mmCIF file of C-alpha atoms in Angstrom:
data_model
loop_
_atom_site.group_PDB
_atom_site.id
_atom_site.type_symbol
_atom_site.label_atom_id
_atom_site.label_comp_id
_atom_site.label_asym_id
_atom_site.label_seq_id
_atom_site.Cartn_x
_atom_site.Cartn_y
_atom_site.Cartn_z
ATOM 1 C CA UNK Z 1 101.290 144.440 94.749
ATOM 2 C CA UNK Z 2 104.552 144.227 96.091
ATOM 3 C CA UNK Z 3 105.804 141.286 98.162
ATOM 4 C CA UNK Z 4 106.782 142.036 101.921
ATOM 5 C CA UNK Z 5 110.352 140.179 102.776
ATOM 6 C CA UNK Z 6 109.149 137.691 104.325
ATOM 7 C CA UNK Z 7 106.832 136.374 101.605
ATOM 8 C CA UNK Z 8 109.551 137.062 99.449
ATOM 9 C CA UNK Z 9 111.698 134.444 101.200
ATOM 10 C CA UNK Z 10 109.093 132.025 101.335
ATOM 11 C CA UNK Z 11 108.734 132.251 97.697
ATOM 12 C CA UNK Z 12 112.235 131.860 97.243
ATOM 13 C CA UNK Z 13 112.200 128.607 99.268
ATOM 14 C CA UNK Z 14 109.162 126.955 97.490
ATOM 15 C CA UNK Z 15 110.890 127.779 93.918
ATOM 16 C CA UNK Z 16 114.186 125.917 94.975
ATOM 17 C CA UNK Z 17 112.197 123.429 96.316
ATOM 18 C CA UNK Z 18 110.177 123.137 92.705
ATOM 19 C CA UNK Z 19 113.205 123.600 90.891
ATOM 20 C CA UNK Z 20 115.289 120.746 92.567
ATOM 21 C CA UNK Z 21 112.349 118.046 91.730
ATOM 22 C CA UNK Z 22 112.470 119.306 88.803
ATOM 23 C CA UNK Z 23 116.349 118.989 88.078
ATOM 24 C CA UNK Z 24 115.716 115.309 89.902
ATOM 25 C CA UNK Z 25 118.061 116.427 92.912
ATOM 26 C CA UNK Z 26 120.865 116.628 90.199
ATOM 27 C CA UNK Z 27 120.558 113.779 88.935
ATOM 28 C CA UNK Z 28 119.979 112.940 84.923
ATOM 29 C CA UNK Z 29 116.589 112.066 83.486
ATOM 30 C CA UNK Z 30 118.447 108.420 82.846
ATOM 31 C CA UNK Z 31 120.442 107.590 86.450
ATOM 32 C CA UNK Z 32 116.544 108.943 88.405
ATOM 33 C CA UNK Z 33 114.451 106.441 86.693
ATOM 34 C CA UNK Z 34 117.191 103.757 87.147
ATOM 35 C CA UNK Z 35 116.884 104.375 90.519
ATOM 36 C CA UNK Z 36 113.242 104.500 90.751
ATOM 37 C CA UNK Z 37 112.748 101.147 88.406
ATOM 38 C CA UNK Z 38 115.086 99.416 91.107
ATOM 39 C CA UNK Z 39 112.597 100.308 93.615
ATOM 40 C CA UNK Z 40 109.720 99.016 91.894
ATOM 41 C CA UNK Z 41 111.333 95.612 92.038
ATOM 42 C CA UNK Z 42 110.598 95.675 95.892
ATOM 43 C CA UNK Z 43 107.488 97.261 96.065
ATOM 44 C CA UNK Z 44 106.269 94.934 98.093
ATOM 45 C CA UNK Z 45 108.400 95.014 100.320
ATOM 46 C CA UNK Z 46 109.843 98.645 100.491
ATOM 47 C CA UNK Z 47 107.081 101.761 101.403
ATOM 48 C CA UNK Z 48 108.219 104.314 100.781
ATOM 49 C CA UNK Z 49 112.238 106.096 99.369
ATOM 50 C CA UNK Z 50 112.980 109.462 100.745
ATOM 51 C CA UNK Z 51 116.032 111.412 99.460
ATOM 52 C CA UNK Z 52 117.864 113.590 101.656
ATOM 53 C CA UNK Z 53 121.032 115.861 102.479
ATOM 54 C CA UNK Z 54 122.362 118.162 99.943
ATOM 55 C CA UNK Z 55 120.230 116.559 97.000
ATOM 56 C CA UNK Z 56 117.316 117.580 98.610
ATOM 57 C CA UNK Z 57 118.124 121.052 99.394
ATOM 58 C CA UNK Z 58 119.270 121.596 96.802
ATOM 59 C CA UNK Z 59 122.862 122.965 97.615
ATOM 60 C CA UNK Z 60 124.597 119.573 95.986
ATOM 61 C CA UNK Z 61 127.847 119.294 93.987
ATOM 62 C CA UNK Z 62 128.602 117.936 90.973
ATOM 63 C CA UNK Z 63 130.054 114.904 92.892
ATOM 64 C CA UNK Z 64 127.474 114.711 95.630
ATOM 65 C CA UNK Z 65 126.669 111.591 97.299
ATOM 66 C CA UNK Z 66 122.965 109.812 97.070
ATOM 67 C CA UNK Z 67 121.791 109.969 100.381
ATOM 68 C CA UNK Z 68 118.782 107.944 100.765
ATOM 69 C CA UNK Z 69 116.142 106.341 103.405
ATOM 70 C CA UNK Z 70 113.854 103.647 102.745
ATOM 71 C CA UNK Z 71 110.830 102.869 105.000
ATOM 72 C CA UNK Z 72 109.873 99.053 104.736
ATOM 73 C CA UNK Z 73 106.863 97.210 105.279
ATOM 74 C CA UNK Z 74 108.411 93.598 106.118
ATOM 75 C CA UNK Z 75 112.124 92.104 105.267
ATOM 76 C CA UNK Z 76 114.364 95.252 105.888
ATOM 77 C CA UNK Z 77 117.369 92.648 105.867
ATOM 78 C CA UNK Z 78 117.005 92.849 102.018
ATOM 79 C CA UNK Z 79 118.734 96.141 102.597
ATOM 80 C CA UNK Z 80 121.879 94.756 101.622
ATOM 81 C CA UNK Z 81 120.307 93.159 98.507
ATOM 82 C CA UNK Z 82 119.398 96.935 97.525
ATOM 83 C CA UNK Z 83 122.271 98.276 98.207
ATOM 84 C CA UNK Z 84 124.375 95.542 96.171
ATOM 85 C CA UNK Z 85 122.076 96.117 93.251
ATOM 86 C CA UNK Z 86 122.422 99.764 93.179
ATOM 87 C CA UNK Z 87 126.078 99.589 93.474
ATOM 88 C CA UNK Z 88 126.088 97.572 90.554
ATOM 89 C CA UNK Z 89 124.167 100.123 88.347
ATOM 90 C CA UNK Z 90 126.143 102.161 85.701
ATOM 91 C CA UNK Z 91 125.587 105.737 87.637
ATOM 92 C CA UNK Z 92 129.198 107.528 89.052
ATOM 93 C CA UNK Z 93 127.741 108.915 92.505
ATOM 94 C CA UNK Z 94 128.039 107.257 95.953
ATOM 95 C CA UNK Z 95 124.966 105.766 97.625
ATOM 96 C CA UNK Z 96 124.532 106.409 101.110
ATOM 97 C CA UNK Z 97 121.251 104.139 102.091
ATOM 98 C CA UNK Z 98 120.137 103.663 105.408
ATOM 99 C CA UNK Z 99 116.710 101.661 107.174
ATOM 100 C CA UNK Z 100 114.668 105.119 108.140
ATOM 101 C CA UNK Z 101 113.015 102.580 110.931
ATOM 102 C CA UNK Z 102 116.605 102.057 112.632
ATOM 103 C CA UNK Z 103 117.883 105.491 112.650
ATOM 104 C CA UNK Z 104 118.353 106.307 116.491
ATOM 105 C CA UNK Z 105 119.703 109.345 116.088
ATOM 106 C CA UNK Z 106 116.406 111.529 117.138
ATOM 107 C CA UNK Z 107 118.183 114.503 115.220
ATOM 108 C CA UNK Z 108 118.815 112.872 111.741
ATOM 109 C CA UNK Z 109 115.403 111.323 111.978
ATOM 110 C CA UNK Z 110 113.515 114.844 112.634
ATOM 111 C CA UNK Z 111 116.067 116.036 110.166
ATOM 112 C CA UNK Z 112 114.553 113.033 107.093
ATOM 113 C CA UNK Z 113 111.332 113.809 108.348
ATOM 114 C CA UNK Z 114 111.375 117.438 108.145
ATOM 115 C CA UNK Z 115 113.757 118.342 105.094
ATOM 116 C CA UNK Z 116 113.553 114.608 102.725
ATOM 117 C CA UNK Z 117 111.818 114.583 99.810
ATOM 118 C CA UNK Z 118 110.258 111.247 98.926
ATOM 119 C CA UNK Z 119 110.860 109.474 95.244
ATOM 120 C CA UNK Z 120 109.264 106.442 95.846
ATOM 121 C CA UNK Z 121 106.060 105.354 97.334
ATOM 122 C CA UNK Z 122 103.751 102.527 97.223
ATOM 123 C CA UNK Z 123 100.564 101.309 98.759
ATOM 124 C CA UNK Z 124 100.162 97.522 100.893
ATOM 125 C CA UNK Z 125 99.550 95.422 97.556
ATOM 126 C CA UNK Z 126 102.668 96.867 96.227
ATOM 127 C CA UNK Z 127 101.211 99.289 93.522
ATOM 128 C CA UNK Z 128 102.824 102.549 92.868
ATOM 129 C CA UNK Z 129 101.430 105.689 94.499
ATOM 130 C CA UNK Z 130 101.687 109.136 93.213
ATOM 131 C CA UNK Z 131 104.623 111.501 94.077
ATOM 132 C CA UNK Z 132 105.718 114.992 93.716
ATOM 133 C CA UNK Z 133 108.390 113.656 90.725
ATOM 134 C CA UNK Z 134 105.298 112.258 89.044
ATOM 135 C CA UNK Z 135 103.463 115.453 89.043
ATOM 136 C CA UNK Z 136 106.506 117.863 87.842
ATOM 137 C CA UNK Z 137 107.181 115.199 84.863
ATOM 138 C CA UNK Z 138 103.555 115.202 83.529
ATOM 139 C CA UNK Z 139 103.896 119.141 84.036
ATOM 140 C CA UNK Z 140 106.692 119.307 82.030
ATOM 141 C CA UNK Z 141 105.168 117.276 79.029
ATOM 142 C CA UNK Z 142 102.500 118.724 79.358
ATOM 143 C CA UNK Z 143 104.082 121.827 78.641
ATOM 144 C CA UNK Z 144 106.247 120.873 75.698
ATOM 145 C CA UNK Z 145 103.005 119.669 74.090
ATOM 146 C CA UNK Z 146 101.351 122.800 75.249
ATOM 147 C CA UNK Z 147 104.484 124.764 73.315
ATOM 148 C CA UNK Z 148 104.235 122.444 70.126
ATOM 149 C CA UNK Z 149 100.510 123.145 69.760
ATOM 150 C CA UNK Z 150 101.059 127.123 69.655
ATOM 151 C CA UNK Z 151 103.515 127.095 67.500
ATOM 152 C CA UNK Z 152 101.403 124.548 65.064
ATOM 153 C CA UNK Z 153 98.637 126.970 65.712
ATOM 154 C CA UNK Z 154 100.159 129.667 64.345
ATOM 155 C CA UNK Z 155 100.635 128.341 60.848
ATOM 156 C CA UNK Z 156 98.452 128.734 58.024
ATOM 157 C CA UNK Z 157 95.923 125.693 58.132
ATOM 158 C CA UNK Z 158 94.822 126.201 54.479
ATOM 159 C CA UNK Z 159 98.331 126.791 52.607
ATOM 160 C CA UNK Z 160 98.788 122.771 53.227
ATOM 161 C CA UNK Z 161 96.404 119.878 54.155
ATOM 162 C CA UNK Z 162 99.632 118.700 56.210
ATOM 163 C CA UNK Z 163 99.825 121.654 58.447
ATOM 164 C CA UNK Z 164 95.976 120.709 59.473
ATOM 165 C CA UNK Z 165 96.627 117.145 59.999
ATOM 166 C CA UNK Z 166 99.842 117.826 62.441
ATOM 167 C CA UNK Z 167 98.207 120.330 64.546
ATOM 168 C CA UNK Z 168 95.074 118.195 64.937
ATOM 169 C CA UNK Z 169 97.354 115.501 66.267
ATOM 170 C CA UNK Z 170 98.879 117.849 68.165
ATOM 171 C CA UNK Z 171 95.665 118.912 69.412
ATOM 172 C CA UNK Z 172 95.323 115.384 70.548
ATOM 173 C CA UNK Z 173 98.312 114.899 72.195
ATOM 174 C CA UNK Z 174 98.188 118.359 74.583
ATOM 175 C CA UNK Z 175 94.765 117.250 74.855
ATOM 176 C CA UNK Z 176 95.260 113.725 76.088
ATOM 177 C CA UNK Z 177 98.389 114.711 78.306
ATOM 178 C CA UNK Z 178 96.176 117.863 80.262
ATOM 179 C CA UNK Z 179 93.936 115.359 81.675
ATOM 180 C CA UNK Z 180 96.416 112.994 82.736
ATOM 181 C CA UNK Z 181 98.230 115.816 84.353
ATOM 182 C CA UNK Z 182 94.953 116.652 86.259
ATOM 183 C CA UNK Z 183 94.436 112.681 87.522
ATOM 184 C CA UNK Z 184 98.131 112.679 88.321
ATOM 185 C CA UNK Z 185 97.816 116.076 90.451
ATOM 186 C CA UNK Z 186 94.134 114.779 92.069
ATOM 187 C CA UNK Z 187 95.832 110.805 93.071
ATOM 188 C CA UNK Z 188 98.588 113.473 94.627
ATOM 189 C CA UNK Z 189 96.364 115.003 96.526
ATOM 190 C CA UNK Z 190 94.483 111.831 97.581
ATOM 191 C CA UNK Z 191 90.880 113.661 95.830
ATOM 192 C CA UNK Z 192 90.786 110.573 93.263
ATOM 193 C CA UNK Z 193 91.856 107.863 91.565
ATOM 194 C CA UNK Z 194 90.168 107.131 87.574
ATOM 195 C CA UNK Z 195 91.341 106.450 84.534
ATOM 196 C CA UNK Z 196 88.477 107.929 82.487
ATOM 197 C CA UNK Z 197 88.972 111.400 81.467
ATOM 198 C CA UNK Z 198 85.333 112.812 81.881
ATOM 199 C CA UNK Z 199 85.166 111.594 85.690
ATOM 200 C CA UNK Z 200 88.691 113.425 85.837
ATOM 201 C CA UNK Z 201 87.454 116.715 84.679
ATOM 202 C CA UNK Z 202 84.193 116.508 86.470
ATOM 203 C CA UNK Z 203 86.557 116.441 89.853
ATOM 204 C CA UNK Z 204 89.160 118.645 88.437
ATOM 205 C CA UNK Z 205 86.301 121.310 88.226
ATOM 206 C CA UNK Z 206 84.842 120.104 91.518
ATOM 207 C CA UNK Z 207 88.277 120.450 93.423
ATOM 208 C CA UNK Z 208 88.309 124.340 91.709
ATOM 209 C CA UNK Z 209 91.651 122.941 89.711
ATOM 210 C CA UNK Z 210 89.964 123.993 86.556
ATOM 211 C CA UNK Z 211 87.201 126.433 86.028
ATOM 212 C CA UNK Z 212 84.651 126.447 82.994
ATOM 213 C CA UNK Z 213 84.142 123.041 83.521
ATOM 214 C CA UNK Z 214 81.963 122.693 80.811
ATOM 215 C CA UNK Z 215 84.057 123.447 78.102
ATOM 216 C CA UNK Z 216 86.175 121.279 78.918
ATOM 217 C CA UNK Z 217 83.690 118.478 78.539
ATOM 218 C CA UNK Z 218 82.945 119.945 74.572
ATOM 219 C CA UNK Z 219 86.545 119.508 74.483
ATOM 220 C CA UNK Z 220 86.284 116.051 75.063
ATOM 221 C CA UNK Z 221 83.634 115.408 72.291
ATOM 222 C CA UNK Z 222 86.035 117.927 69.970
ATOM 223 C CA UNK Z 223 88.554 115.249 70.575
ATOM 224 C CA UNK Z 224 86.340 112.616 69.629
ATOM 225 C CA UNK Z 225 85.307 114.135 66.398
ATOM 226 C CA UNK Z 226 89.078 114.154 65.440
ATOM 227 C CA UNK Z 227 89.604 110.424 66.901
ATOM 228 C CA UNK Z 228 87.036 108.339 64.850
ATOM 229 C CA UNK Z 229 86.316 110.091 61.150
ATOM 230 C CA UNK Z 230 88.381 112.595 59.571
ATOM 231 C CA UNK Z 231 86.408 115.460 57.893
ATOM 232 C CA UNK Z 232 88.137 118.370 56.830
ATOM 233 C CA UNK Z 233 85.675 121.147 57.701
ATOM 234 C CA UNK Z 234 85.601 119.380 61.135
ATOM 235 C CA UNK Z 235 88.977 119.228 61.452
ATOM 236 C CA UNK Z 236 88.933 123.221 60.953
ATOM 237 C CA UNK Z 237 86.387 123.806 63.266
ATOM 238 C CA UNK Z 238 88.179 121.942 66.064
ATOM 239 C CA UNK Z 239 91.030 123.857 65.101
ATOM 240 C CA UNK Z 240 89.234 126.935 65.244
ATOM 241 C CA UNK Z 241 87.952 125.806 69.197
ATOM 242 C CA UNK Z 242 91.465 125.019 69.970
ATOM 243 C CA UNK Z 243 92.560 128.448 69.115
ATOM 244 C CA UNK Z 244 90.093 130.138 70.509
ATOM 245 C CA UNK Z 245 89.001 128.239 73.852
ATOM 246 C CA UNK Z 246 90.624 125.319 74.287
ATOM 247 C CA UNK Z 247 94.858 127.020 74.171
ATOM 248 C CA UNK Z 248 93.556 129.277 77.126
ATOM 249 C CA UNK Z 249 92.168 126.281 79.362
ATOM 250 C CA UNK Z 250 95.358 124.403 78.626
ATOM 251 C CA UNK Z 251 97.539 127.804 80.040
ATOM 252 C CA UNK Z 252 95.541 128.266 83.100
ATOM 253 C CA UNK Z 253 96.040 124.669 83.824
ATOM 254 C CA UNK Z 254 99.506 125.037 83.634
ATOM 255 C CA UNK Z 255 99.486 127.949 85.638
ATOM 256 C CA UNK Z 256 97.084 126.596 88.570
ATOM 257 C CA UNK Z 257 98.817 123.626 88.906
ATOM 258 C CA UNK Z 258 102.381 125.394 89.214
ATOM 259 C CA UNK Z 259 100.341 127.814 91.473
ATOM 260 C CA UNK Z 260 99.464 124.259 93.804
ATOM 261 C CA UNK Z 261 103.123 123.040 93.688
ATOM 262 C CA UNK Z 262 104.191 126.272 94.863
ATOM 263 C CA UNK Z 263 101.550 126.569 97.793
ATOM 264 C CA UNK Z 264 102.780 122.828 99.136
ATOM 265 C CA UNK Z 265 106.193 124.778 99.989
ATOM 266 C CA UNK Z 266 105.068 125.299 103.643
ATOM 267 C CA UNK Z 267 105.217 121.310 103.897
ATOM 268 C CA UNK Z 268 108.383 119.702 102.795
ATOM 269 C CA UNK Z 269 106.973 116.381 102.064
ATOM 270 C CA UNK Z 270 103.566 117.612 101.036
ATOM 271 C CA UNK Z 271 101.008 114.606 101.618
ATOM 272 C CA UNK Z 272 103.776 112.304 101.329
ATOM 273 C CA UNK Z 273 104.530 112.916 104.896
ATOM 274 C CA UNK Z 274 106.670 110.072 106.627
ATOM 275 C CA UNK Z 275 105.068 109.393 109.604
#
């Protein structure tokens, strides 16, 4: 069915959106993460980083400058510390930081609130929250596992002992990374916080992020087979279950959860609203 124009647009909108987290507002790979591990150094103090301006919109230059708010729970004065300390780091753009909580300019603080994207977040003790960046790099892993498994997959398993060996690790790698993708999304979302993969799945299915719930918890015990003894007619079946089932639960996980991403376009900031 064909789109009407104005659903058109809006899809337009939520791709850019999607597409400048995942470019990291322009940024390298290297010069985001420097950024974010600075950050981490005051997460006790500092709540919450939003990025805004051309970065987030995604109409930037080459030469762009880093405009950035930061919400603080206590000490804003350290402001200047921050600032110092980014200055110092080896990445060519201009910062532009300001104290979100001293911005009286009504229309630039509607403006962050409305159009920002945060990069940082963190909860009263200090520990790391869950953000959209988060989500879009386990998404992407997960996806160049995903790719690496297919094409392993696709090989002859019984030309070369080899060949079975690296696709069952590879088996365990897409495997390991798909539920972590799922906790990531569900902490996102505020549904859950666990670091144990069958409690994951159970609320993965319960949420509706995955369906056939219960194959997904054979896959588990698949995985297990593969972990703890290594028997080759095991190792073939698994193989044979990864084929089969398990490569078409992995796609329609990708697929949902770049289906959520896409759906969160009608709120900038998704649930990591400012206020």
């Amino acid at each position: 069915m064909a789109l009407s124009s104005v659903e058109f647009g809006r899809f337009i909108v939520v791709f850019e959106r999607v597409k400048c987290v995942a470019e990291r507002y322009g940024l390298s790979k290297e010069d985001f993460y420097n950024i974010l591990d600075l950050f981490k150094k005051y997460s006790d103090i500092v709540a919450k980083v939003i990025i805004f301006g051309s970065r987030a919109r995604g109409d930037y230059k080459k030469n762009s400058d880093i405009d950035m708010a930061i919400v603080f729970k206590k000490d804003n004065y350290k402001i200047y510390e921050i600032i110092e300390e980014l200055e110092t780091k080896n990445i060519i753009y201009t910062f532009d930081i300001i104290d979100f909580d001293k911005i009286s300019n009504e229309k630039l603080r509607s403006y962050i609130i409305n159009e920002g994207k945060v990069i940082f977040l963190s909860n009263e003790k200090g520990e790391m929250l869950v953000t959209l960046n988060k989500v879009m790099d386990k998404l992407e892993n997960f996806k160049n596992a995903y790719n690496k498994l297919t094409e392993s997959l696709n090989r002859d398993f019984l030309e070369d002992d080899i060949v079975i060996d690296a696709a069952i690790k590879r088996f365990e790698f897409t495997y390991e990374l798909s539920w972590k993708l799922m906790k990531s999304y569900l902490e996102y979302t505020g549904s859950f916080e666990s670091t144990n993969p069958r409690n994951t799945i159970k609320t993965a299915f319960k949420e509706g992020l995955i369906l056939d719930g219960d194959i997904w918890l054979k896959m588990i015990v698949d995985r297990n087979k593969t972990a703890h003894t290594y028997d080759e007619k095991n190792a073939l079946e698994v193989l044979k279950n990864t084929k089969d089932i398990y490569v078409p639960l992995f796609k329609n996980l990708i697929s949902k959860i770049e289906d959520e991403l896409r759906d969160q376009g009608d709120s900038p900031l998704g649930h990591d609203s400012i206020i």
